[in-house]
Tab-separated table of C-alpha atoms in Angstrom:
chain	number	residue	atom	x	y	z
A	1	MET	CA	9.261	9.054	110.414
A	2	SER	CA	9.837	9.686	106.697
A	3	SER	CA	13.231	10.865	105.486
A	4	VAL	CA	11.711	14.174	104.360
A	5	HIS	CA	10.022	14.679	107.724
A	6	GLN	CA	13.252	13.775	109.532
A	7	ALA	CA	15.249	16.224	107.419
A	8	LEU	CA	12.784	19.037	108.100
A	9	THR	CA	12.936	18.261	111.815
A	10	TRP	CA	16.740	18.549	111.826
A	11	VAL	CA	16.564	21.838	109.911
A	12	PHE	CA	14.133	23.151	112.523
A	13	LEU	CA	16.326	22.051	115.432
A	14	ILE	CA	19.465	23.478	113.849
A	15	GLY	CA	17.618	26.735	113.260
A	16	ILE	CA	16.778	26.908	116.946
A	17	ARG	CA	20.426	26.329	117.852
A	18	PHE	CA	21.569	29.047	115.502
A	19	CYS	CA	19.255	31.673	116.966
A	20	HIS	CA	19.034	31.315	120.706
A	21	GLY	CA	21.968	33.361	122.086
A	22	ILE	CA	22.422	33.928	125.811
A	23	THR	CA	20.154	35.794	128.217
A	24	LEU	CA	21.619	36.937	131.529
A	25	ASP	CA	20.092	38.294	134.717
A	26	ILE	CA	23.095	39.260	136.840
A	27	SER	CA	21.010	39.174	140.024
A	28	SER	CA	19.963	35.535	139.510
A	29	ARG	CA	22.226	32.597	140.330
A	30	GLU	CA	20.015	30.390	138.188
A	31	SER	CA	20.423	32.703	135.201
A	32	ILE	CA	24.190	33.000	135.658
A	33	CYS	CA	24.654	29.230	135.908
A	34	ALA	CA	22.376	28.625	132.912
A	35	ALA	CA	24.391	31.106	130.831
A	36	THR	CA	27.717	29.561	131.822
A	37	ASP	CA	26.386	26.090	131.053
A	38	ILE	CA	25.692	27.203	127.472
A	39	ILE	CA	29.179	28.710	127.215
A	40	GLN	CA	30.794	25.504	128.462
A	41	ASN	CA	28.759	23.469	126.014
A	42	ASP	CA	30.215	25.602	123.226
A	43	ILE	CA	33.708	25.267	124.725
A	44	MET	CA	33.438	21.533	124.234
A	45	ASP	CA	33.138	22.124	120.478
A	46	TYR	CA	36.878	22.875	120.621
A	47	TYR	CA	37.812	19.936	122.847
A	48	TRP	CA	40.108	17.435	121.168
A	49	GLY	CA	39.976	14.722	123.821
A	50	SER	CA	36.486	13.591	122.815
A	51	GLU	CA	37.436	13.120	119.149
A	52	TYR	CA	38.727	9.907	117.586
A	53	GLY	CA	42.525	10.024	117.808
A	54	GLY	CA	42.391	13.090	120.064
A	55	VAL	CA	44.350	13.729	123.252
A	56	VAL	CA	42.703	13.913	126.671
A	57	GLY	CA	43.254	17.362	128.140
A	58	MET	CA	43.931	19.131	124.846
A	59	PHE	CA	41.970	21.457	122.586
A	60	VAL	CA	42.162	21.484	118.802
A	61	TYR	CA	44.753	23.447	116.824
A	62	PRO	CA	45.679	26.335	117.020
A	63	TYR	CA	45.151	26.391	120.787
A	64	TYR	CA	48.219	25.728	122.887
A	65	TRP	CA	48.581	23.609	125.997
A	66	TRP	CA	48.616	26.599	128.339
A	67	GLU	CA	45.149	27.643	127.215
A	68	ALA	CA	43.805	24.192	128.045
A	69	GLY	CA	44.969	24.714	131.631
A	70	LEU	CA	43.310	28.118	131.657
A	71	VAL	CA	40.020	26.744	130.313
A	72	PHE	CA	39.905	23.830	132.734
A	73	GLY	CA	40.595	26.257	135.582
A	74	GLY	CA	37.516	28.228	134.533
A	75	MET	CA	35.450	25.059	134.307
A	76	LEU	CA	36.666	24.063	137.775
A	77	GLU	CA	35.407	27.390	139.102
A	78	ASN	CA	32.044	26.648	137.514
A	79	TRP	CA	32.042	23.236	139.204
A	80	TYR	CA	32.449	25.078	142.498
A	81	LEU	CA	30.347	28.204	142.015
A	82	CYS	CA	27.411	26.546	140.219
A	83	ASP	CA	27.672	23.076	141.798
A	84	ASN	CA	27.929	21.812	138.235
A	85	THR	CA	29.202	18.217	138.170
A	86	LYS	CA	28.680	17.704	134.425
A	87	TYR	CA	32.400	17.990	133.673
A	88	GLU	CA	33.795	16.623	136.945
A	89	GLN	CA	35.123	13.399	135.414
A	90	LEU	CA	36.573	15.267	132.448
A	91	LEU	CA	38.461	17.636	134.759
A	92	HIS	CA	39.751	14.684	136.781
A	93	ASP	CA	40.927	12.850	133.647
A	94	CYS	CA	42.580	15.947	132.159
A	95	LEU	CA	44.512	16.685	135.335
A	96	ILE	CA	46.006	13.212	135.378
A	97	ALA	CA	46.549	12.930	131.616
A	98	GLN	CA	48.502	16.200	131.392
A	99	SER	CA	50.396	16.011	134.687
A	100	GLY	CA	53.336	14.117	133.159
A	101	THR	CA	55.167	11.037	134.380
A	102	ASN	CA	56.455	12.932	137.433
A	103	TYR	CA	53.124	14.661	138.164
A	104	ASP	CA	54.786	18.076	137.852
A	105	PHE	CA	52.977	19.237	134.690
A	106	ILE	CA	56.001	18.939	132.455
A	107	PRO	CA	54.571	16.290	130.124
A	108	SER	CA	56.866	14.986	127.409
A	109	ASN	CA	54.252	15.685	124.729
A	110	GLN	CA	54.718	19.431	125.314
A	111	SER	CA	58.526	19.616	125.336
A	112	LEU	CA	58.620	21.611	122.064
A	113	THR	CA	56.347	24.397	123.268
A	114	GLU	CA	56.024	24.392	127.069
A	115	GLY	CA	57.385	27.422	128.890
A	116	ASN	CA	57.494	28.377	132.541
A	117	ASP	CA	54.365	30.455	132.044
A	118	ASP	CA	52.540	27.436	130.589
A	119	GLN	CA	53.451	25.242	133.531
A	120	GLY	CA	52.480	28.140	135.775
A	121	ILE	CA	48.977	28.436	134.292
A	122	TRP	CA	48.390	24.704	134.748
A	123	GLY	CA	49.823	25.083	138.239
A	124	LEU	CA	47.243	27.746	139.043
A	125	PHE	CA	44.541	25.345	137.841
A	126	VAL	CA	45.881	22.688	140.222
A	127	MET	CA	46.005	25.262	143.032
A	128	ASP	CA	42.337	26.024	142.337
A	129	VAL	CA	41.604	22.308	142.570
A	130	VAL	CA	43.293	22.155	145.989
A	131	GLU	CA	41.622	25.286	147.381
A	132	ARG	CA	38.178	24.266	146.069
A	133	ASN	CA	38.490	20.785	147.612
A	134	PHE	CA	38.071	18.921	144.331
A	135	PRO	CA	38.258	15.206	145.265
A	136	ASP	CA	41.753	13.744	145.176
A	137	ALA	CA	42.412	11.027	142.616
A	138	THR	CA	41.926	7.460	143.840
A	139	GLU	CA	43.960	5.729	141.132
A	140	GLU	CA	46.902	3.757	142.489
A	141	GLY	CA	50.167	5.672	142.451
A	142	VAL	CA	48.605	9.057	141.680
A	143	PRO	CA	49.553	11.656	144.331
A	144	GLY	CA	47.196	14.212	145.829
A	145	TRP	CA	46.562	17.473	144.023
A	146	LEU	CA	48.457	19.333	146.756
A	147	ALA	CA	51.526	17.190	146.088
A	148	MET	CA	51.206	18.023	142.389
A	149	ILE	CA	51.138	21.778	142.920
A	150	GLN	CA	54.065	21.441	145.319
A	151	ALA	CA	55.909	19.625	142.523
A	152	VAL	CA	55.085	22.485	140.155
A	153	TYR	CA	56.375	25.017	142.677
A	154	ASN	CA	59.562	23.058	143.399
A	155	THR	CA	60.442	22.531	139.734
A	156	MET	CA	59.835	26.197	138.944
A	157	TRP	CA	61.848	27.382	141.926
A	158	LEU	CA	64.747	25.083	140.968
A	159	ARG	CA	64.896	26.941	137.643
A	160	TRP	CA	65.306	30.346	139.321
A	161	ASP	CA	68.274	31.774	137.403
A	162	THR	CA	70.609	33.992	139.433
A	163	GLU	CA	73.345	34.020	136.787
A	164	HIS	CA	71.434	36.349	134.476
A	165	CYS	CA	69.593	39.544	135.430
A	166	GLY	CA	70.053	38.820	139.131
A	167	GLY	CA	67.351	36.144	139.264
A	168	GLY	CA	64.038	35.330	137.677
A	169	LEU	CA	62.581	32.590	135.523
A	170	ARG	CA	63.189	32.448	131.811
A	171	TRP	CA	60.231	32.281	129.452
A	172	GLN	CA	61.204	28.814	128.196
A	173	ILE	CA	62.021	25.738	130.262
A	174	PHE	CA	64.212	23.998	127.692
A	175	ALA	CA	67.178	25.785	126.132
A	176	TYR	CA	66.560	24.228	122.708
A	177	ASN	CA	63.303	26.206	122.417
A	178	ILE	CA	63.478	29.634	120.818
A	179	GLY	CA	62.868	32.307	123.436
A	180	TYR	CA	65.011	30.693	126.129
A	181	ASP	CA	66.953	33.950	126.405
A	182	TYR	CA	63.830	35.881	127.445
A	183	LYS	CA	62.595	36.508	130.997
A	184	ASN	CA	59.031	37.699	131.402
A	185	SER	CA	56.507	38.931	133.926
A	186	ILE	CA	53.916	36.229	133.368
A	187	ALA	CA	56.234	33.300	134.165
A	188	ASN	CA	57.523	35.012	137.292
A	189	GLY	CA	54.052	36.280	138.170
A	190	CYS	CA	52.744	32.720	138.114
A	191	LEU	CA	55.529	31.615	140.470
A	192	PHE	CA	54.747	34.585	142.742
A	193	LEU	CA	51.046	33.720	142.891
A	194	ILE	CA	51.599	29.966	143.333
A	195	ALA	CA	54.082	30.558	146.160
A	196	ALA	CA	51.749	33.025	147.884
A	197	ARG	CA	48.760	30.679	147.646
A	198	LEU	CA	50.772	27.691	148.854
A	199	GLY	CA	51.920	29.812	151.793
A	200	ARG	CA	48.337	30.732	152.600
A	201	TYR	CA	47.093	27.159	152.198
A	202	THR	CA	49.831	25.325	154.114
A	203	GLY	CA	50.873	28.019	156.564
A	204	GLN	CA	54.520	27.363	155.645
A	205	GLN	CA	56.703	30.481	155.736
A	206	GLU	CA	59.126	29.266	153.049
A	207	TYR	CA	56.486	29.714	150.363
A	208	LEU	CA	55.729	33.254	151.518
A	209	ASP	CA	59.449	34.026	151.559
A	210	THR	CA	59.670	32.904	147.930
A	211	ALA	CA	56.720	35.098	147.011
A	212	GLU	CA	58.425	38.093	148.631
A	213	LYS	CA	61.651	37.357	146.757
A	214	VAL	CA	59.967	36.984	143.373
A	215	PHE	CA	57.980	40.178	143.768
A	216	GLN	CA	61.072	42.128	144.845
A	217	TRP	CA	62.971	40.835	141.823
A	218	LEU	CA	60.174	42.049	139.525
A	219	VAL	CA	60.553	45.488	141.107
A	220	ASP	CA	64.363	45.496	141.062
A	221	ILE	CA	64.538	44.529	137.381
A	222	ASN	CA	61.902	47.171	136.491
A	223	PHE	CA	59.382	44.658	135.188
A	224	PHE	CA	57.117	46.114	137.878
A	225	GLN	CA	57.260	49.911	138.005
A	226	PHE	CA	55.695	52.048	140.727
A	227	ASN	CA	54.448	54.699	138.337
A	228	ASP	CA	51.011	56.282	138.262
A	229	PRO	CA	49.498	54.148	136.872
A	230	ILE	CA	51.546	51.051	137.739
A	231	LEU	CA	53.386	49.586	134.748
A	232	ILE	CA	54.001	45.846	134.422
A	233	MET	CA	56.277	45.204	131.469
A	234	ASP	CA	56.174	42.025	129.404
A	235	GLY	CA	59.850	41.119	129.813
A	236	ALA	CA	63.415	41.494	128.540
A	237	HIS	CA	66.278	39.458	127.096
A	238	VAL	CA	69.170	38.155	129.173
A	239	THR	CA	71.605	39.119	126.407
A	240	ASN	CA	71.372	42.753	127.551
A	241	ASN	CA	70.965	41.896	131.239
A	242	CYS	CA	67.205	42.505	131.037
A	243	THR	CA	67.651	46.238	130.523
A	244	ALA	CA	65.748	46.655	127.236
A	245	LEU	CA	62.176	46.190	128.427
A	246	LYS	CA	59.620	44.794	126.001
A	247	GLY	CA	55.929	44.894	125.430
A	248	PRO	CA	52.782	46.871	126.147
A	249	GLN	CA	50.510	46.442	129.151
A	250	TRP	CA	48.687	43.084	129.155
A	251	SER	CA	45.692	42.342	131.334
A	252	TYR	CA	46.882	38.919	132.442
A	253	ASN	CA	50.117	40.327	133.892
A	254	HIS	CA	48.164	42.827	135.967
A	255	GLY	CA	45.646	40.183	137.020
A	256	ILE	CA	48.188	37.584	138.160
A	257	ILE	CA	50.317	40.022	140.147
A	258	LEU	CA	47.254	41.778	141.598
A	259	ALA	CA	45.965	38.454	142.921
A	260	GLY	CA	49.379	37.556	144.339
A	261	CYS	CA	49.488	40.825	146.262
A	262	ALA	CA	45.932	40.217	147.501
A	263	VAL	CA	46.947	36.792	148.830
A	264	MET	CA	49.954	38.299	150.597
A	265	TYR	CA	47.737	40.990	152.103
A	266	ASN	CA	45.276	38.328	153.237
A	267	VAL	CA	48.019	36.368	154.985
A	268	THR	CA	50.002	39.230	156.486
A	269	GLY	CA	47.502	42.069	156.924
A	270	SER	CA	50.389	44.343	155.912
A	271	GLU	CA	49.622	47.896	154.844
A	272	VAL	CA	52.451	47.571	152.309
A	273	TRP	CA	50.634	44.770	150.487
A	274	ARG	CA	47.322	46.608	150.831
A	275	GLU	CA	48.818	49.643	149.096
A	276	ARG	CA	50.209	47.463	146.318
A	277	VAL	CA	46.808	45.850	145.788
A	278	ASP	CA	45.135	49.229	145.560
A	279	LYS	CA	47.670	50.683	143.134
A	280	ILE	CA	47.592	47.685	140.779
A	281	LEU	CA	43.798	47.718	140.845
A	282	GLN	CA	43.764	51.390	139.843
A	283	SER	CA	46.229	50.592	137.066
A	284	ALA	CA	44.076	47.714	135.812
A	285	LYS	CA	41.021	49.987	135.760
A	286	TYR	CA	42.999	52.598	133.817
A	287	PHE	CA	44.378	50.252	131.163
A	288	PHE	CA	41.699	47.591	130.742
A	289	PHE	CA	38.296	49.165	131.328
A	290	PHE	CA	36.333	51.661	129.306
A	291	GLN	CA	32.938	52.698	130.645
A	292	ASP	CA	33.406	49.886	133.207
A	293	VAL	CA	33.616	47.197	130.500
A	294	MET	CA	36.804	45.139	130.171
A	295	TYR	CA	38.914	45.097	127.018
A	296	GLU	CA	42.442	44.101	125.975
A	297	SER	CA	43.717	47.582	125.246
A	298	ALA	CA	47.022	46.572	123.630
A	299	CYS	CA	45.439	44.709	120.742
A	300	GLN	CA	41.662	45.179	120.553
A	301	GLY	CA	40.946	47.636	117.783
A	302	SER	CA	44.511	47.636	116.469
A	303	LYS	CA	45.295	46.909	112.819
A	304	ILE	CA	47.033	43.663	113.738
A	305	GLY	CA	44.406	42.609	116.251
A	306	CYS	CA	44.708	40.098	119.093
A	307	ASN	CA	46.315	36.705	118.495
A	308	ASN	CA	44.912	33.465	119.882
A	309	ASP	CA	46.775	33.800	123.183
A	310	GLN	CA	45.836	37.432	123.756
A	311	ARG	CA	42.152	36.777	123.105
A	312	ALA	CA	42.076	34.700	126.316
A	313	PHE	CA	43.808	37.210	128.603
A	314	LYS	CA	40.545	38.763	129.855
A	315	SER	CA	39.751	35.386	131.372
A	316	VAL	CA	42.796	35.686	133.627
A	317	LEU	CA	41.999	39.249	134.659
A	318	SER	CA	38.362	38.369	135.409
A	319	ARG	CA	39.278	35.400	137.587
A	320	MET	CA	42.006	37.289	139.430
A	321	LEU	CA	39.771	40.290	140.090
A	322	ALA	CA	37.173	37.976	141.591
A	323	LEU	CA	39.789	36.309	143.803
A	324	THR	CA	41.139	39.703	144.868
A	325	SER	CA	37.672	40.898	145.891
A	326	VAL	CA	37.458	37.935	148.291
A	327	LEU	CA	40.954	37.961	149.783
A	328	ALA	CA	41.270	41.751	149.939
A	329	PRO	CA	37.676	42.704	150.903
A	330	PHE	CA	38.356	46.445	150.754
A	331	THR	CA	38.432	46.087	146.950
A	332	ARG	CA	34.990	44.490	146.611
A	333	ASP	CA	33.019	47.694	146.091
A	334	GLN	CA	35.375	48.715	143.282
A	335	ILE	CA	35.677	45.340	141.572
A	336	MET	CA	32.141	43.987	141.510
A	337	PRO	CA	30.593	46.847	139.457
A	338	LEU	CA	33.337	46.330	136.861
A	339	LEU	CA	32.635	42.594	136.696
A	340	GLN	CA	28.882	43.174	136.542
A	341	ALA	CA	29.114	45.637	133.652
A	342	SER	CA	31.594	43.424	131.811
A	343	ALA	CA	29.529	40.270	132.375
A	344	THR	CA	26.379	41.938	131.035
A	345	SER	CA	28.152	43.060	127.862
A	346	ALA	CA	30.008	39.747	127.483
A	347	ALA	CA	26.747	37.796	127.668
A	348	ALA	CA	25.227	40.054	125.013
A	349	SER	CA	28.144	39.175	122.727
A	350	CYS	CA	27.328	35.456	122.952
A	351	ALA	CA	24.929	35.369	120.031
A	352	GLY	CA	26.730	34.052	116.961
A	353	GLY	CA	28.989	31.434	115.472
A	354	PRO	CA	28.000	27.867	114.559
A	355	SER	CA	25.853	27.377	117.678
A	356	GLY	CA	24.185	30.778	117.718
A	357	SER	CA	25.605	31.320	121.213
A	358	TYR	CA	29.338	31.647	120.569
A	359	CYS	CA	30.804	34.671	122.365
A	360	GLY	CA	32.552	37.604	120.691
A	361	LEU	CA	35.723	39.530	121.441
A	362	ASP	CA	34.501	43.141	121.709
A	363	TRP	CA	32.190	43.341	124.709
A	364	HIS	CA	31.575	47.070	124.299
A	365	ARG	CA	29.416	46.390	121.278
A	366	ALA	CA	27.020	44.371	123.477
A	367	GLU	CA	26.398	42.155	120.457
A	368	PHE	CA	28.215	39.457	118.541
A	369	ASP	CA	31.106	41.002	116.595
A	370	GLY	CA	31.902	38.015	114.374
A	371	ILE	CA	35.180	37.172	116.161
A	372	TYR	CA	34.993	33.930	118.091
A	373	GLY	CA	37.179	31.146	119.415
A	374	LEU	CA	38.255	29.370	122.573
A	375	GLY	CA	39.680	32.574	124.069
A	376	GLU	CA	36.369	34.397	123.689
A	377	GLN	CA	34.533	31.477	125.305
A	378	ILE	CA	36.731	31.195	128.389
A	379	SER	CA	36.827	34.979	128.859
A	380	ALA	CA	33.019	35.177	128.834
A	381	LEU	CA	32.748	32.163	131.139
A	382	ASP	CA	35.084	33.624	133.733
A	383	VAL	CA	33.653	37.126	133.809
A	384	ILE	CA	30.044	35.918	134.049
A	385	GLN	CA	30.559	33.281	136.737
A	386	SER	CA	32.720	35.714	138.743
A	387	LEU	CA	29.451	37.373	139.766
A	388	LEU	CA	28.903	34.398	142.108
A	389	ILE	CA	32.272	34.656	143.817
A	390	HIS	CA	30.805	35.973	147.083
A	391	THR	CA	28.069	33.330	147.287
A	392	LYS	CA	30.587	30.667	148.313
A	393	PRO	CA	33.268	30.428	151.023
A	394	ALA	CA	36.757	31.791	150.384
A	395	PRO	CA	39.402	29.369	149.081
A	396	HIS	CA	40.065	26.637	151.630
A	397	THR	CA	43.278	26.236	153.584
A	398	ALA	CA	44.701	23.067	155.105
A	399	ASN	CA	43.400	24.180	158.500
A	400	GLU	CA	40.012	25.291	157.217
A	401	GLY	CA	38.383	22.618	155.109
A	402	GLY	CA	41.227	21.603	152.797
A	403	SER	CA	41.812	17.871	152.493
A	404	SER	CA	44.218	17.180	149.603
A	405	LYS	CA	47.336	15.143	150.382
A	406	GLY	CA	50.632	16.940	149.950
A	407	ASP	CA	54.333	16.220	149.626
A	408	PRO	CA	56.695	19.167	150.197
A	409	GLU	CA	59.547	17.199	148.571
A	410	ALA	CA	57.668	16.524	145.325
A	411	GLY	CA	59.632	17.604	142.279
A	412	LYS	CA	62.868	18.379	144.101
A	413	ASN	CA	64.787	15.756	142.122
A	414	TYR	CA	63.869	17.562	138.904
A	415	THR	CA	66.536	18.380	136.320
A	416	THR	CA	66.564	19.375	132.655
A	417	SER	CA	70.325	18.970	132.292
A	418	SER	CA	70.082	15.677	130.420
A	419	SER	CA	67.998	17.198	127.644
A	420	VAL	CA	69.174	20.799	127.487
A	421	LEU	CA	71.668	22.368	125.119
A	422	VAL	CA	72.308	25.939	126.217
A	423	PHE	CA	72.455	28.598	123.502
A	424	GLU	CA	73.133	31.947	125.155
A	425	ASP	CA	73.003	33.650	121.737
A	426	ALA	CA	69.676	32.073	120.755
A	427	PRO	CA	67.554	34.175	118.370
A	428	ILE	CA	65.551	36.889	120.069
A	429	ILE	CA	61.821	36.331	119.918
A	430	GLU	CA	58.833	38.189	121.214
A	431	GLN	CA	56.278	36.315	123.292
A	432	ASN	CA	53.515	36.690	120.716
A	433	GLU	CA	55.654	34.844	118.142
A	434	ARG	CA	55.220	31.510	119.934
A	435	ILE	CA	53.387	29.999	116.968
A	436	ILE	CA	56.271	30.702	114.571
A	437	ALA	CA	58.866	29.409	117.035
A	438	ALA	CA	56.991	26.191	117.713
A	439	SER	CA	56.380	25.602	114.011
A	440	ILE	CA	60.058	26.029	113.183
A	441	THR	CA	61.129	23.676	115.964
A	442	ALA	CA	58.545	21.045	115.046
A	443	GLY	CA	59.358	21.370	111.349
A	444	VAL	CA	63.080	20.819	111.840
A	445	LEU	CA	62.528	17.795	114.060
A	446	GLY	CA	59.971	16.462	111.587
A	447	MET	CA	62.486	16.735	108.744
A	448	ILE	CA	65.076	14.872	110.790
A	449	LEU	CA	62.596	12.134	111.686
A	450	GLY	CA	61.344	11.887	108.094
A	451	THR	CA	64.884	11.569	106.733
A	452	GLY	CA	65.650	8.845	109.237
A	453	ILE	CA	62.570	6.849	108.254
A	454	TRP	CA	63.373	7.289	104.521
A	455	MET	CA	66.904	5.998	105.087
A	456	MET	CA	65.603	2.981	107.008
A	457	PHE	CA	63.439	1.917	104.055
């Protein structure tokens, strides 16, 4: 082939890639799985682990570690719902690479940025792995996935702080990170959902007791408010005993706590939990759907817009709504039309960017809006594949199909005392300022390291 002919061929092929977009028939499993395969292919454009010098289990800057856990959780669901084994080895490798030396998902490479909510999101990914019966690792010395999620639970529960605000997890794990003085709904919501799911999976009452305690604390501290609609606040600072509540309504807070209540209803059959599920669902519909299509109401359309974290929140809500429709079946007739309308519009937005199939942020436009990134990709993936949630069995339990090896004692020897300096008067920071906080911390440490190296030479 001549060089001119070869060049023309590449131009033609690139032109095809730039124009194809995504077509979706929501009644066809084949169409849904084909659409999600395209979305995952575009997700891999952001994956750092396949690049020279990259890190397995991480996505390129500016995407934080927590979002990697969220994305891999969505890809795990695709592995299950679409029987798609294309990324099975990648998921296996990422789980091990990012689990840390103690297999509790507190890896040393994330000590400058990892918060309780970040560990919690990875923990939910590992819980998905357990409930979906993803094959346990066979490498020597690597524990079962169940043991890993038990380690996540135990390390989080050991950090339950009764000295400030009557309980609750702080946003940050390490006191040297800015924001350590902040307690938030998402960190505690993740613990609530992990505890509830572990209780359902293992049948052990202690996990369910923890879930009850965490939920009651959210109510007592007014992070969760039984208004009409339900309000779930972002958080508050310990310096004022968590009395000055922060933040608008975020979809991922509603999604996580909705799913936790659905799990508790599934286990107990309690009318109390059923009522909570119903009320949070009505609140989620009120705040995050317009004409049945999902949107992040607190930032979409605002002058500031959504930051990189917030652009992925619809992924959480989509996945949690799907889970709720399975574990609390009385919600199915309300939830599925919302997911169907949102999936149709989300697919229509996947028609731009470098590949011609990158997904947009504003699903109401039913076309590509020019805003794209990893958050848009994982949100579209989760809402579209959620349409298949009732084509497969409910999440496994240890007594019904689950096979992962566990260790209830995993993580119980955890401590941060050797590396923590406590600053009760640490600067106040809002959750959406994570980028600034991490940059400051990394910059200071970089200056110290650089000075040390200069002095050595």
